mmCIF file of C-alpha atoms and ligand atoms in Angstrom:
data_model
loop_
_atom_site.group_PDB
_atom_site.id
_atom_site.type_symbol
_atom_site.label_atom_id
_atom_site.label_comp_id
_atom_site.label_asym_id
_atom_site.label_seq_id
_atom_site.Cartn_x
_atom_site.Cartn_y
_atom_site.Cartn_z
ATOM 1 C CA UNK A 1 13.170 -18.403 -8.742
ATOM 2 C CA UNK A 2 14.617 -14.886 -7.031
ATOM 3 C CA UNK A 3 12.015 -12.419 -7.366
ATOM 4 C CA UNK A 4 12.563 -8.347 -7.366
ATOM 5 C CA UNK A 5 10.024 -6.507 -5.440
ATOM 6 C CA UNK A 6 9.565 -3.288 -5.455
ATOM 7 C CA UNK A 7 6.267 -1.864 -3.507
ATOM 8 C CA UNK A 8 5.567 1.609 -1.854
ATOM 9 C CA UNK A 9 3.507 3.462 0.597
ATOM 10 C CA UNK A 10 2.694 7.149 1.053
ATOM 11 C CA UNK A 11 3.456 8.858 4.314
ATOM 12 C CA UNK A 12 0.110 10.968 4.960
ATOM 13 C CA UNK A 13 -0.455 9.322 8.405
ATOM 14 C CA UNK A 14 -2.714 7.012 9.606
ATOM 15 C CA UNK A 15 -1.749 3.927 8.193
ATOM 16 C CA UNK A 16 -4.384 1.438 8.720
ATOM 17 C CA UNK A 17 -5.660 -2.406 9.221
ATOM 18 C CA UNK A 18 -6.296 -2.310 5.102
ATOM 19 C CA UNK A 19 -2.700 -1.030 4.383
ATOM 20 C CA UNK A 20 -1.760 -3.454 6.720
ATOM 21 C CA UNK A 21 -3.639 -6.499 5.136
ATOM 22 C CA UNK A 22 -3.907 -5.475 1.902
ATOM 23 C CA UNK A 23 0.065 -5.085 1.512
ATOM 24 C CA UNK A 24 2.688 -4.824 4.633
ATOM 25 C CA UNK A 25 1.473 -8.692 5.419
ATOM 26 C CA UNK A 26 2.753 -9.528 2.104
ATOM 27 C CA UNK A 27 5.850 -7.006 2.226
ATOM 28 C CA UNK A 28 6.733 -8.747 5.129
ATOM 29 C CA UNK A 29 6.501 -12.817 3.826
ATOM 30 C CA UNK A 30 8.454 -11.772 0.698
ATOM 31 C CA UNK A 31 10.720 -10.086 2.808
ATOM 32 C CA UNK A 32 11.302 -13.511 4.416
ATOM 33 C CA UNK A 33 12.419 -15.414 1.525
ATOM 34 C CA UNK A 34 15.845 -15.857 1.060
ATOM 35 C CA UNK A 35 15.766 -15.569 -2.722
ATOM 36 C CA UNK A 36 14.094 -12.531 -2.585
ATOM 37 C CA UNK A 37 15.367 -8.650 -3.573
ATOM 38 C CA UNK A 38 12.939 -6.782 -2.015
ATOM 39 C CA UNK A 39 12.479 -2.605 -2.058
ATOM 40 C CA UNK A 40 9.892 -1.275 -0.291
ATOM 41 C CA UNK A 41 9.826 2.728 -0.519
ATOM 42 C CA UNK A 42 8.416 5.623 1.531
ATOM 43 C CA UNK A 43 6.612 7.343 -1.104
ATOM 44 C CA UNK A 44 7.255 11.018 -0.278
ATOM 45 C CA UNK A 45 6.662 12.111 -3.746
ATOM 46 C CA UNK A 46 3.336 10.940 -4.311
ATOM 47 C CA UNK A 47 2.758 11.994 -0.884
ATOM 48 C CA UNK A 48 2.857 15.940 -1.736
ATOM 49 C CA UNK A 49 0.406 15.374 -4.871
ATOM 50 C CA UNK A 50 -2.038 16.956 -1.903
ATOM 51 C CA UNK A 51 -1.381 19.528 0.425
ATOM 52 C CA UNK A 52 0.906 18.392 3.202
ATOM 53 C CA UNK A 53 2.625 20.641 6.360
ATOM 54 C CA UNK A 54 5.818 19.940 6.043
ATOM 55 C CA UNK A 55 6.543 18.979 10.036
ATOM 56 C CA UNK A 56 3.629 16.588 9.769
ATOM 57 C CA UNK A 57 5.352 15.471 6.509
ATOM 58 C CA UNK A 58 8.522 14.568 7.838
ATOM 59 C CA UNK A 59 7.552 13.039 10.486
ATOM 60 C CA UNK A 60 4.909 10.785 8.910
ATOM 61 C CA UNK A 61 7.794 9.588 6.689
ATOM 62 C CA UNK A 62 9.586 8.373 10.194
ATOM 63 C CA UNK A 63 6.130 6.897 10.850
ATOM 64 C CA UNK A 64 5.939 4.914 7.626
ATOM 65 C CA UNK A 65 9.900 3.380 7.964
ATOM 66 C CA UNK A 66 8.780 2.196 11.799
ATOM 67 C CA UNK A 67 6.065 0.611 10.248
ATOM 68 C CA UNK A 68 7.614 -1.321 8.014
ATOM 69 C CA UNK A 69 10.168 -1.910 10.571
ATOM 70 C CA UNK A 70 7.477 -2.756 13.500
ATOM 71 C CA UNK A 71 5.535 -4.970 11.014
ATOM 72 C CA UNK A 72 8.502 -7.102 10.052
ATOM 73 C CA UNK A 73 10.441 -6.002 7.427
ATOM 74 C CA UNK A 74 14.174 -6.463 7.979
ATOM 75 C CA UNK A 75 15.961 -3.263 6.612
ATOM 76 C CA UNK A 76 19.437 -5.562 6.536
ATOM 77 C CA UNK A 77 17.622 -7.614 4.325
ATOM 78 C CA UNK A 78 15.695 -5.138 2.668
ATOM 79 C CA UNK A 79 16.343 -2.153 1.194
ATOM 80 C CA UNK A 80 13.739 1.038 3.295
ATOM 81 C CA UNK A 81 13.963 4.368 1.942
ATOM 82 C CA UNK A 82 12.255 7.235 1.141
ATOM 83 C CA UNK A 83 11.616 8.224 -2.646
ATOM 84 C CA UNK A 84 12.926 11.979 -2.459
ATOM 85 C CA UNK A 85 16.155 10.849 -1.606
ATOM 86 C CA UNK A 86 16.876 9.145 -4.778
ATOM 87 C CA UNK A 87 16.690 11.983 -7.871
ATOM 88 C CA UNK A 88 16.312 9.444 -10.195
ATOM 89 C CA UNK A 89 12.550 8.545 -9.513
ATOM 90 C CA UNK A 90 11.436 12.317 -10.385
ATOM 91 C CA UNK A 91 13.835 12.182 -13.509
ATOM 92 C CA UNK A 92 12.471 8.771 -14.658
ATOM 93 C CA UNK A 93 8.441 10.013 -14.291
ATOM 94 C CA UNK A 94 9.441 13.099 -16.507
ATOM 95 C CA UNK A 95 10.455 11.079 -19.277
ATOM 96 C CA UNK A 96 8.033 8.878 -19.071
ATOM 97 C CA UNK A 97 5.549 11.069 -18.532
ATOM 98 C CA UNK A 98 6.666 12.363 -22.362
ATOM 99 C CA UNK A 99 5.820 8.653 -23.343
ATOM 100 C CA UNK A 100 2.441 7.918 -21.692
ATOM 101 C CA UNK A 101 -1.020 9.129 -23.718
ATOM 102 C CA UNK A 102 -3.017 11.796 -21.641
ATOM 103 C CA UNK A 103 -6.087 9.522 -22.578
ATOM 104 C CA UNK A 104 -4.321 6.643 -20.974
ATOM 105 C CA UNK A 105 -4.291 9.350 -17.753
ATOM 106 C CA UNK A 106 -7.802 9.734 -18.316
ATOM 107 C CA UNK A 107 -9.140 6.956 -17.354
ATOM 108 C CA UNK A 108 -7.404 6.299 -13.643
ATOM 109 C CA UNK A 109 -10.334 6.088 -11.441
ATOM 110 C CA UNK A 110 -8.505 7.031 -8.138
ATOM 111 C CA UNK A 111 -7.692 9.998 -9.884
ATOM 112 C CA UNK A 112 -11.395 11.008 -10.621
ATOM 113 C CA UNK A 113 -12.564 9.988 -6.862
ATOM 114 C CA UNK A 114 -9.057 11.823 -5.343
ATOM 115 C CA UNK A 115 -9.953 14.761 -6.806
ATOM 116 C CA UNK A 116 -13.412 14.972 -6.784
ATOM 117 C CA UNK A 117 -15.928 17.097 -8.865
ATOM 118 C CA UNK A 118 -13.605 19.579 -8.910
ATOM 119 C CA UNK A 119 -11.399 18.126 -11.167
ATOM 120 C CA UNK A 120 -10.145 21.762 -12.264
ATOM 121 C CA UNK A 121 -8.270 22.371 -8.730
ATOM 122 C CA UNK A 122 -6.329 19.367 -8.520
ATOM 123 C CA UNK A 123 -2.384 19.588 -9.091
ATOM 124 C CA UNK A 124 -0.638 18.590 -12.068
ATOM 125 C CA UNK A 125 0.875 15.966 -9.637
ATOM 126 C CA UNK A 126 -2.303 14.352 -8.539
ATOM 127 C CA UNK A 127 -3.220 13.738 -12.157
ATOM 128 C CA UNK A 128 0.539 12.624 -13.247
ATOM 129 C CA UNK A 129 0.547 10.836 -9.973
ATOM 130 C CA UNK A 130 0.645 6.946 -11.791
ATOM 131 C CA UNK A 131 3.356 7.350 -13.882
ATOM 132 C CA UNK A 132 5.649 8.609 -11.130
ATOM 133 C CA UNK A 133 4.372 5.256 -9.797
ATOM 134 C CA UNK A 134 5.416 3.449 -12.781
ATOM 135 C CA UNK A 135 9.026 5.011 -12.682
ATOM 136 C CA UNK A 136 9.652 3.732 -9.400
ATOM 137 C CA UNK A 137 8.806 0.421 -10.435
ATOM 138 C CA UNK A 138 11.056 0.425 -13.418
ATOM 139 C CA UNK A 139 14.089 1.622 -12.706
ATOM 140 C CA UNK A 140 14.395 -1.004 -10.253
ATOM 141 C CA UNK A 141 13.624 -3.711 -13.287
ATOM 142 C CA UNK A 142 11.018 -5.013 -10.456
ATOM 143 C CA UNK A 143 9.192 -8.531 -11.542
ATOM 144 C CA UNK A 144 6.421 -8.356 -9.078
ATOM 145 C CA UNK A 145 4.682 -5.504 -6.793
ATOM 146 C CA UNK A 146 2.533 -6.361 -4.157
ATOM 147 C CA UNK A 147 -0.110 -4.417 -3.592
ATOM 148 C CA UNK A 148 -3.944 -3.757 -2.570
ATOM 149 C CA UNK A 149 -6.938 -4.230 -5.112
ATOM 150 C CA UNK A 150 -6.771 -0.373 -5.547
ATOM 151 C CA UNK A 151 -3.391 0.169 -7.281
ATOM 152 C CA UNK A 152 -4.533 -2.741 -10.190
ATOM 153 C CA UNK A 153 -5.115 0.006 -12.561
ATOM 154 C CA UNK A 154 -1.902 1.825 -11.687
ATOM 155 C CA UNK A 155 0.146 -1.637 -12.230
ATOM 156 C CA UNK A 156 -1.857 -1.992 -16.070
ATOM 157 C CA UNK A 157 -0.714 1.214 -16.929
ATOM 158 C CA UNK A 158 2.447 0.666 -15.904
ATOM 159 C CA UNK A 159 3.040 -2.030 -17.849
ATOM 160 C CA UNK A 160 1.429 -0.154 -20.781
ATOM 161 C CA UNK A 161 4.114 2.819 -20.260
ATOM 162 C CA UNK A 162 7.300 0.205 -20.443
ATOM 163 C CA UNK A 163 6.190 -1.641 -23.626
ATOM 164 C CA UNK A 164 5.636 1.643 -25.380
ATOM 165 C CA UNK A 165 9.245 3.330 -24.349
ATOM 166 C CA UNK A 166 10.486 -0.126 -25.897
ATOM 167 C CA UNK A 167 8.898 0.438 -28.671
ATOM 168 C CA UNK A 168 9.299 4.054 -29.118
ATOM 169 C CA UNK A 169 13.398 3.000 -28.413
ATOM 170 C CA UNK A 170 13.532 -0.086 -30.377
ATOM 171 C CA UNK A 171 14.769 -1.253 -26.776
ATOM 172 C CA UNK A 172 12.692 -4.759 -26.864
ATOM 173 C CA UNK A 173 12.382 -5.944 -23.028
ATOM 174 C CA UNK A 174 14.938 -3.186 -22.103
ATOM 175 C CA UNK A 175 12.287 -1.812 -19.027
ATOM 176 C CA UNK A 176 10.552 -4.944 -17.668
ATOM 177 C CA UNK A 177 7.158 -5.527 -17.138
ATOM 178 C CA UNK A 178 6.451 -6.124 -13.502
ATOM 179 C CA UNK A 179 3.722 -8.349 -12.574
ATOM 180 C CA UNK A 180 1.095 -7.174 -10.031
ATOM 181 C CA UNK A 181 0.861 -9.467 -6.484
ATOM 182 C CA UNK A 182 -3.158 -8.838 -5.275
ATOM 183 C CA UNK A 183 -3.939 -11.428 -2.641
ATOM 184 C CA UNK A 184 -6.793 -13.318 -4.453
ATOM 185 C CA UNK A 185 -8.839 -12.866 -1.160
ATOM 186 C CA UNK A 186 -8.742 -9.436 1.683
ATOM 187 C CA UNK A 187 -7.685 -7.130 -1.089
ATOM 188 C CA UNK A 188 -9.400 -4.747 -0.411
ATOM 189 C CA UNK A 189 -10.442 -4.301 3.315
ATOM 190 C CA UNK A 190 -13.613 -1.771 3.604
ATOM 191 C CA UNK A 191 -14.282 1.263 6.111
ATOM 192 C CA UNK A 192 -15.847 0.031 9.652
ATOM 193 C CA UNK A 193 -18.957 2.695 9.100
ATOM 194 C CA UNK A 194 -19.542 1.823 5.398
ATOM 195 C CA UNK A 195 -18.921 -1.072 3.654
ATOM 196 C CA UNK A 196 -19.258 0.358 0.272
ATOM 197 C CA UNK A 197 -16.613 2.630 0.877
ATOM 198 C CA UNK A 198 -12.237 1.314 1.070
ATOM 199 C CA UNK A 199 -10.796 1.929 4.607
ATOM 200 C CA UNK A 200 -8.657 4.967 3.775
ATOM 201 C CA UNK A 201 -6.338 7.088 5.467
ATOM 202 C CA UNK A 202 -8.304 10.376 4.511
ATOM 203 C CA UNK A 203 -11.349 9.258 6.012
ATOM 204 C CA UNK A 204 -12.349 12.334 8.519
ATOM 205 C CA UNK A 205 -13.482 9.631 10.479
ATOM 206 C CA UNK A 206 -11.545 8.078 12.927
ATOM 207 C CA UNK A 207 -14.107 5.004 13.641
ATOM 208 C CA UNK A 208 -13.852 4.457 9.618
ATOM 209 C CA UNK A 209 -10.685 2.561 10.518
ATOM 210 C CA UNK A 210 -8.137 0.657 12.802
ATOM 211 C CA UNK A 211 -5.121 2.558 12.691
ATOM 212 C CA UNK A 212 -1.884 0.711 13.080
ATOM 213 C CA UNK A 213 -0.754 3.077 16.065
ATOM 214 C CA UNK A 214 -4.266 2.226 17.763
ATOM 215 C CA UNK A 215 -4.169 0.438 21.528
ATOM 216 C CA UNK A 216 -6.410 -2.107 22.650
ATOM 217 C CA UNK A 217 -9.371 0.184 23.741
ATOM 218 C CA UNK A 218 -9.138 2.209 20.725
ATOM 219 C CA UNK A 219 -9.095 -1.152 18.773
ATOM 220 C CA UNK A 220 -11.924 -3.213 20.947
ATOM 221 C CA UNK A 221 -14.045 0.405 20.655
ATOM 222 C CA UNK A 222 -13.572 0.951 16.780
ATOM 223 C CA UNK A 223 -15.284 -2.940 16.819
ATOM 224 C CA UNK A 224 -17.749 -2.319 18.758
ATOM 225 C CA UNK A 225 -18.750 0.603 16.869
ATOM 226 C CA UNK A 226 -18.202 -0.929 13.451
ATOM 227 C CA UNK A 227 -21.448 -0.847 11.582
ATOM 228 C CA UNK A 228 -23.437 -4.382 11.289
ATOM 229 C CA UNK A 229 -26.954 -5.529 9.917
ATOM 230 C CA UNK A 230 -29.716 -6.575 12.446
ATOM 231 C CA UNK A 231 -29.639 -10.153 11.329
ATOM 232 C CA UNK A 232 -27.762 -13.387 13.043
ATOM 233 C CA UNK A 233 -23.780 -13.678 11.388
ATOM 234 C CA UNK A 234 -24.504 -15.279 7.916
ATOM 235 C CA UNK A 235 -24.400 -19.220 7.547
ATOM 236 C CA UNK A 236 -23.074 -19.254 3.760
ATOM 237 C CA UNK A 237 -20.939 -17.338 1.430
ATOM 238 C CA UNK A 238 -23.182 -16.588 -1.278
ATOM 239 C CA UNK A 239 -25.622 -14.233 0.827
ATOM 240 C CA UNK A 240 -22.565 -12.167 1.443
ATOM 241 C CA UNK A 241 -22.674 -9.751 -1.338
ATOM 242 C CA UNK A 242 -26.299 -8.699 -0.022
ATOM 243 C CA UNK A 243 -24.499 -8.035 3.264
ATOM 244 C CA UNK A 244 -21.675 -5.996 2.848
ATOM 245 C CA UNK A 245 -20.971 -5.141 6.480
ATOM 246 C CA UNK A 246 -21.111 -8.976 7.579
ATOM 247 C CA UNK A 247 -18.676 -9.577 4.381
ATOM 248 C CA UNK A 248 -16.110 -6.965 5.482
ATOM 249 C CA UNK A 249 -15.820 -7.853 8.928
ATOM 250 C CA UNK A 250 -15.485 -11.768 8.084
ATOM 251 C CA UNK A 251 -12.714 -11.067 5.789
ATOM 252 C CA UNK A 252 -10.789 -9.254 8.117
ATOM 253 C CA UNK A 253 -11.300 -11.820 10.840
ATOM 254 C CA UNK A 254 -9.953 -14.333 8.109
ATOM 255 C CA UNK A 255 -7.420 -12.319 6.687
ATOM 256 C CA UNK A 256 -6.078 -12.051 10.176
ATOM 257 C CA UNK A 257 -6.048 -15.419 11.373
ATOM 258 C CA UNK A 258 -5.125 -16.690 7.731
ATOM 259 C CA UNK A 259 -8.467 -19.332 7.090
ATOM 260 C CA UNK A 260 -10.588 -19.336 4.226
ATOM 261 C CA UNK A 261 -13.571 -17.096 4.455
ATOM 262 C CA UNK A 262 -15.620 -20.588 4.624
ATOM 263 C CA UNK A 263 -14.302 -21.627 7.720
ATOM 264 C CA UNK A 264 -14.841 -17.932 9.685
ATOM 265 C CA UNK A 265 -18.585 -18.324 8.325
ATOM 266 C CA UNK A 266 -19.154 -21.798 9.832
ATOM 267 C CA UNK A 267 -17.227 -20.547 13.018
ATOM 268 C CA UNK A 268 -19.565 -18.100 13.467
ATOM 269 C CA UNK A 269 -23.104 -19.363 11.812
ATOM 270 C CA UNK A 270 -25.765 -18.273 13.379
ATOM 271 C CA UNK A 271 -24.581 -16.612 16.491
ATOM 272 C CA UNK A 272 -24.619 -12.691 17.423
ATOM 273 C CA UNK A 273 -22.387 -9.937 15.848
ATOM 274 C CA UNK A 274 -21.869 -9.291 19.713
ATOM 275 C CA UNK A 275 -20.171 -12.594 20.661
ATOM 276 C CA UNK A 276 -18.724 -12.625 16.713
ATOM 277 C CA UNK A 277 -17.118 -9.137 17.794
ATOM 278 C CA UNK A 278 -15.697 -10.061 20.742
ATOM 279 C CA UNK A 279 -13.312 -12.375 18.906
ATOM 280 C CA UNK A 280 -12.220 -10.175 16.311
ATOM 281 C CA UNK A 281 -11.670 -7.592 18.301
ATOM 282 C CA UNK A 282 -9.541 -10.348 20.260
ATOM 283 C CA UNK A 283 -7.595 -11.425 17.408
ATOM 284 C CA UNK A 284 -6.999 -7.908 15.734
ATOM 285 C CA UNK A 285 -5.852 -6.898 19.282
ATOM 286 C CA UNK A 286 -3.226 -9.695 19.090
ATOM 287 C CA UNK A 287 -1.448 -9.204 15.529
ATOM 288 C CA UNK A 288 -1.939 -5.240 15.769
ATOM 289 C CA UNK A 289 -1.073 -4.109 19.673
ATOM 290 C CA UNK A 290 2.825 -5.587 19.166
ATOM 291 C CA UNK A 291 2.966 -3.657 15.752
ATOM 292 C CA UNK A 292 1.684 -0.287 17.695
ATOM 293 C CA UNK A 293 3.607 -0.978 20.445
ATOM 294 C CA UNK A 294 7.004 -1.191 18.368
ATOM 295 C CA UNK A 295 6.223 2.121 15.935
ATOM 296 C CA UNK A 296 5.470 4.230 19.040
ATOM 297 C CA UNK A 297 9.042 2.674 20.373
ATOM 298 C CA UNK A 298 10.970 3.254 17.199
ATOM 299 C CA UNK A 299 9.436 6.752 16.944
ATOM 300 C CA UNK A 300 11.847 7.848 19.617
ATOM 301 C CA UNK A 301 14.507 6.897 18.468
ATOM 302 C CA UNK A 302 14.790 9.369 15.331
ATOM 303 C CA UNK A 303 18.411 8.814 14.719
ATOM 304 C CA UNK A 304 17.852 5.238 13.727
ATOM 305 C CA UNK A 305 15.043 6.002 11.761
ATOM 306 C CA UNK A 306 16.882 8.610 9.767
ATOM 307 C CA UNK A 307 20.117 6.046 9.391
ATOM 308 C CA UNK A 308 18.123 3.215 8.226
ATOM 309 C CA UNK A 309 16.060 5.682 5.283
ATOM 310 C CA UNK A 310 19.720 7.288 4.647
ATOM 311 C CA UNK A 311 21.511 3.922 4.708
ATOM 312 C CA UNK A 312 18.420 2.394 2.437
ATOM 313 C CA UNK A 313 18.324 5.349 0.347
ATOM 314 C CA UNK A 314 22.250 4.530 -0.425
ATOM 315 C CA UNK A 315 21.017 1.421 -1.767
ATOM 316 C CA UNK A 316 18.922 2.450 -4.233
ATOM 317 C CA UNK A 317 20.332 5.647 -5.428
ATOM 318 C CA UNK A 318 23.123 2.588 -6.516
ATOM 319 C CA UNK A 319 20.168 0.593 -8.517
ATOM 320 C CA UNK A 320 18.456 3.006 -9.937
ATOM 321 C CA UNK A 321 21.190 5.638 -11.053
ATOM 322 C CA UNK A 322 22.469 2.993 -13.228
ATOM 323 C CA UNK A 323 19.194 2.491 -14.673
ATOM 324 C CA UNK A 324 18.162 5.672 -15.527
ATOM 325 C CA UNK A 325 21.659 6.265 -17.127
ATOM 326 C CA UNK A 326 20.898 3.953 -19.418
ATOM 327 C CA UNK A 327 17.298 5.585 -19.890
ATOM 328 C CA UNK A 328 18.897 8.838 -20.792
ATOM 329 C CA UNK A 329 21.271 7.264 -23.100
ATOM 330 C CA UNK A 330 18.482 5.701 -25.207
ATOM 331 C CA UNK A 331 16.354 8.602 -25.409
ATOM 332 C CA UNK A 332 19.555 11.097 -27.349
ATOM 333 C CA UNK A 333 20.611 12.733 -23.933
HETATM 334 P P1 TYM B 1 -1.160 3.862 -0.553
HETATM 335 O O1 TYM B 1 -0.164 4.601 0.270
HETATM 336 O O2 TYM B 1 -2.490 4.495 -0.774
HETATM 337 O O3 TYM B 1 -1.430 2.427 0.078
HETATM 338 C C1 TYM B 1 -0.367 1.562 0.410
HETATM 339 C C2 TYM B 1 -0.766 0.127 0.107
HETATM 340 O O4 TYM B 1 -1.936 -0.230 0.866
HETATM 341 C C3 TYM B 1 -2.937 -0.761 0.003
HETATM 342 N N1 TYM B 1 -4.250 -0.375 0.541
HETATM 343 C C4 TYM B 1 -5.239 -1.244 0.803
HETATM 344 N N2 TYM B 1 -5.314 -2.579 0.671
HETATM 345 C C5 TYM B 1 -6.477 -3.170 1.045
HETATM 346 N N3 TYM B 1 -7.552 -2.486 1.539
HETATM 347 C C6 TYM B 1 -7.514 -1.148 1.688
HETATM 348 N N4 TYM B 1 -8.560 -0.495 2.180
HETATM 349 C C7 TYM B 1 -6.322 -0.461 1.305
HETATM 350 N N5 TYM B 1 -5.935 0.841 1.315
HETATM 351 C C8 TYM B 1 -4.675 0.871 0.841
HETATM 352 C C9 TYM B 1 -2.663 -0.114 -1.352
HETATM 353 O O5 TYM B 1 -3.201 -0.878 -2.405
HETATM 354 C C10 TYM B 1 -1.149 -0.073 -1.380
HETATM 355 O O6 TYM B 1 -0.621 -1.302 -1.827
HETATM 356 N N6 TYM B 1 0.309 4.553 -5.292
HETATM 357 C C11 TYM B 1 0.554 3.790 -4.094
HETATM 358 C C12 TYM B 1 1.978 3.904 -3.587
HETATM 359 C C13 TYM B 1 3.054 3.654 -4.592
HETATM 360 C C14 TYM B 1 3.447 2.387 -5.104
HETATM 361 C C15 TYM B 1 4.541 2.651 -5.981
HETATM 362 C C16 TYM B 1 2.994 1.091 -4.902
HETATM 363 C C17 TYM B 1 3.859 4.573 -5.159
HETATM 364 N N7 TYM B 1 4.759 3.996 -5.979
HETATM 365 C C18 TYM B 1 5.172 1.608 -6.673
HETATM 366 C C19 TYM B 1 3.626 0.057 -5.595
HETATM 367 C C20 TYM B 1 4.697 0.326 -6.462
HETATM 368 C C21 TYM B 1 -0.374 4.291 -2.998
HETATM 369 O O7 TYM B 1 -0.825 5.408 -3.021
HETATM 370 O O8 TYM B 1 -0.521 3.441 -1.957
#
């Protein structure tokens, strides 16, 4: 059956080995299938829920297209664009923002670790952020969203905000309830200096992650340096949860060469981080260098860039104009 995906990713710069795993891999396989209506958005929107300088903005928005580009996705096959191009998204979270509960806001937890213990200082947006997040999902009537372990929450409510403007319209099924797509393994990819922590883009450090624009010494460094436990690599899976740093770096190995977490463990049973190291860094170097290589060439080339995001953005102003026509009309406009 033809699926409609819709997925996005913010353009604050330094998209990383866990965006890259926990999503863009699977952007880029559901990209590939025939049946598939795929529309994958540069989320500039969400992106200025925190303070961003505008050069650094724009171009990090270039950045985020030659990603997707560089990683795979084919924007003739796919629709690329950035969400400020398309008014209806910001229209669509107002309304809905007039449907969703402020208690239902209350309990996001990436809200309450984005913004701190000073929960007082954070913008409006910030708080808001998930049901923008919701309206781009629905006004593209999108049946599944890929995404990383940390956006579950944002996909419940999501779903939670449709059925109620159905019921508050007597509109059954009129916005449809997408399904979330979370790898069942690699969800969620952890930072190289703490494994308790999710590889992030906002990390101040540097060593916390692999960046997708990385080279091969940056990459084989950031391994070397990524935090490990004095003992040999672990010979079974149920020990891993008492070794988080071991866990981590066997699930990227695996997520990257695509076995089971049981076969990296009995690859590597009993022998040194060092020689274990060695191969991932080997391996990462191999899917990630041709991706880096590619965004750094597609970077000069701004026209393009620009002409596929204005081209894509064509697209879906086309989709979701329609839809939120059809939003206004049921709520009395
Ligand atoms: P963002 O920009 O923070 O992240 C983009 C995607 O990368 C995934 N991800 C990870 N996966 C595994 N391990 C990690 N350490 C890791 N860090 C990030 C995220 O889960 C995400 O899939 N709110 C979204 C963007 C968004 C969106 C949407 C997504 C806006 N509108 C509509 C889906 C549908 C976000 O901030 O992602």
């Amino acid at each position: 059956m033809s699926k409609k995906i819709f997925s996005g990713v913010q353009p604050t710069g330094n998209l990383h080995l866990g965006n890259y795993l926990g999503a863009i891999k699977n952007f880029v396989e559901l990209n590939n299938k025939i049946d598939n209506e795929c529309v994958f958005c540069v989320v500039d929107l969400h992106a200025i829920t925190t303070k961003q300088e505008p050069k650094e903005l724009k171009k990090n928005i270039r950045e985020t297209a030659a990603t997707f580009i560089a990683s795979g996705i084919d924007p003739k096959k796919s629709i690329i664009f950035n969400q400020s191009m398309v008014s209806a998204h910001a229209e669509c979270a107002w309304i809905l923002s007039c449907v969703s509960r402020i208690g239902w806001l209350n309990r996001m937890t990436q809200f309450k670790e984005k913004a701190g213990k000073d929960k007082e200082k954070a913008s409006i947006g910030l708080y808001s952020y998930p049901v923008l997040m919701a309206a781009d999902i629905l006004l593209y009537d999108a049946t599944h969203v890929p995404v990383g372990d940390d956006q579950k929450q944002h996909l419940e409510l999501c779903r939670d905000i449709a059925q109620k403007f159905n019921n508050d319209f007597n509109a059954p099924e009129f916005l449809r309830t997408p399904e979330p797509l979370i790898q069942k393994e690699f969800s969620r990819i952890m930072s190289l200096k703490d494994a308790q922590k999710k590889m992030s883009k906002s990390d101040p450090s540097d060593l916390s992650r692999i960046n997708l624009t990385d080279d091969k010494d940056q990459i084989a460094n950031k391994i070397k340096k990524a935090k490990t436990d004095p003992l040999p690599m672990p010979s079974e899976s149920s020990i891993l949860s008492k070794r988080p740093e071991a866990e981590n770096l066997l699930s990227i190995y695996s997520s990257v060469t695509n076995q089971s977490l049981e076969k990296s463990i009995n690859e590597f049973n009993g022998k040194n981080f060092s020689e274990f190291k060695e191969k991932l860094s080997e391996i990462i170097i191999e899917k990630i260098e041709p991706i880096s290589k590619e965004i750094k060439r597609l970077l000069k080339d701004e026209r393009y860039l620009d002409s596929i995001l204005l081209e894509g953005s064509k697209k879906a102003d086309r989709i979701a104009s329609k839809k939120i026509i059809e939003i206004k009309e049921l709520v009395g406009f």
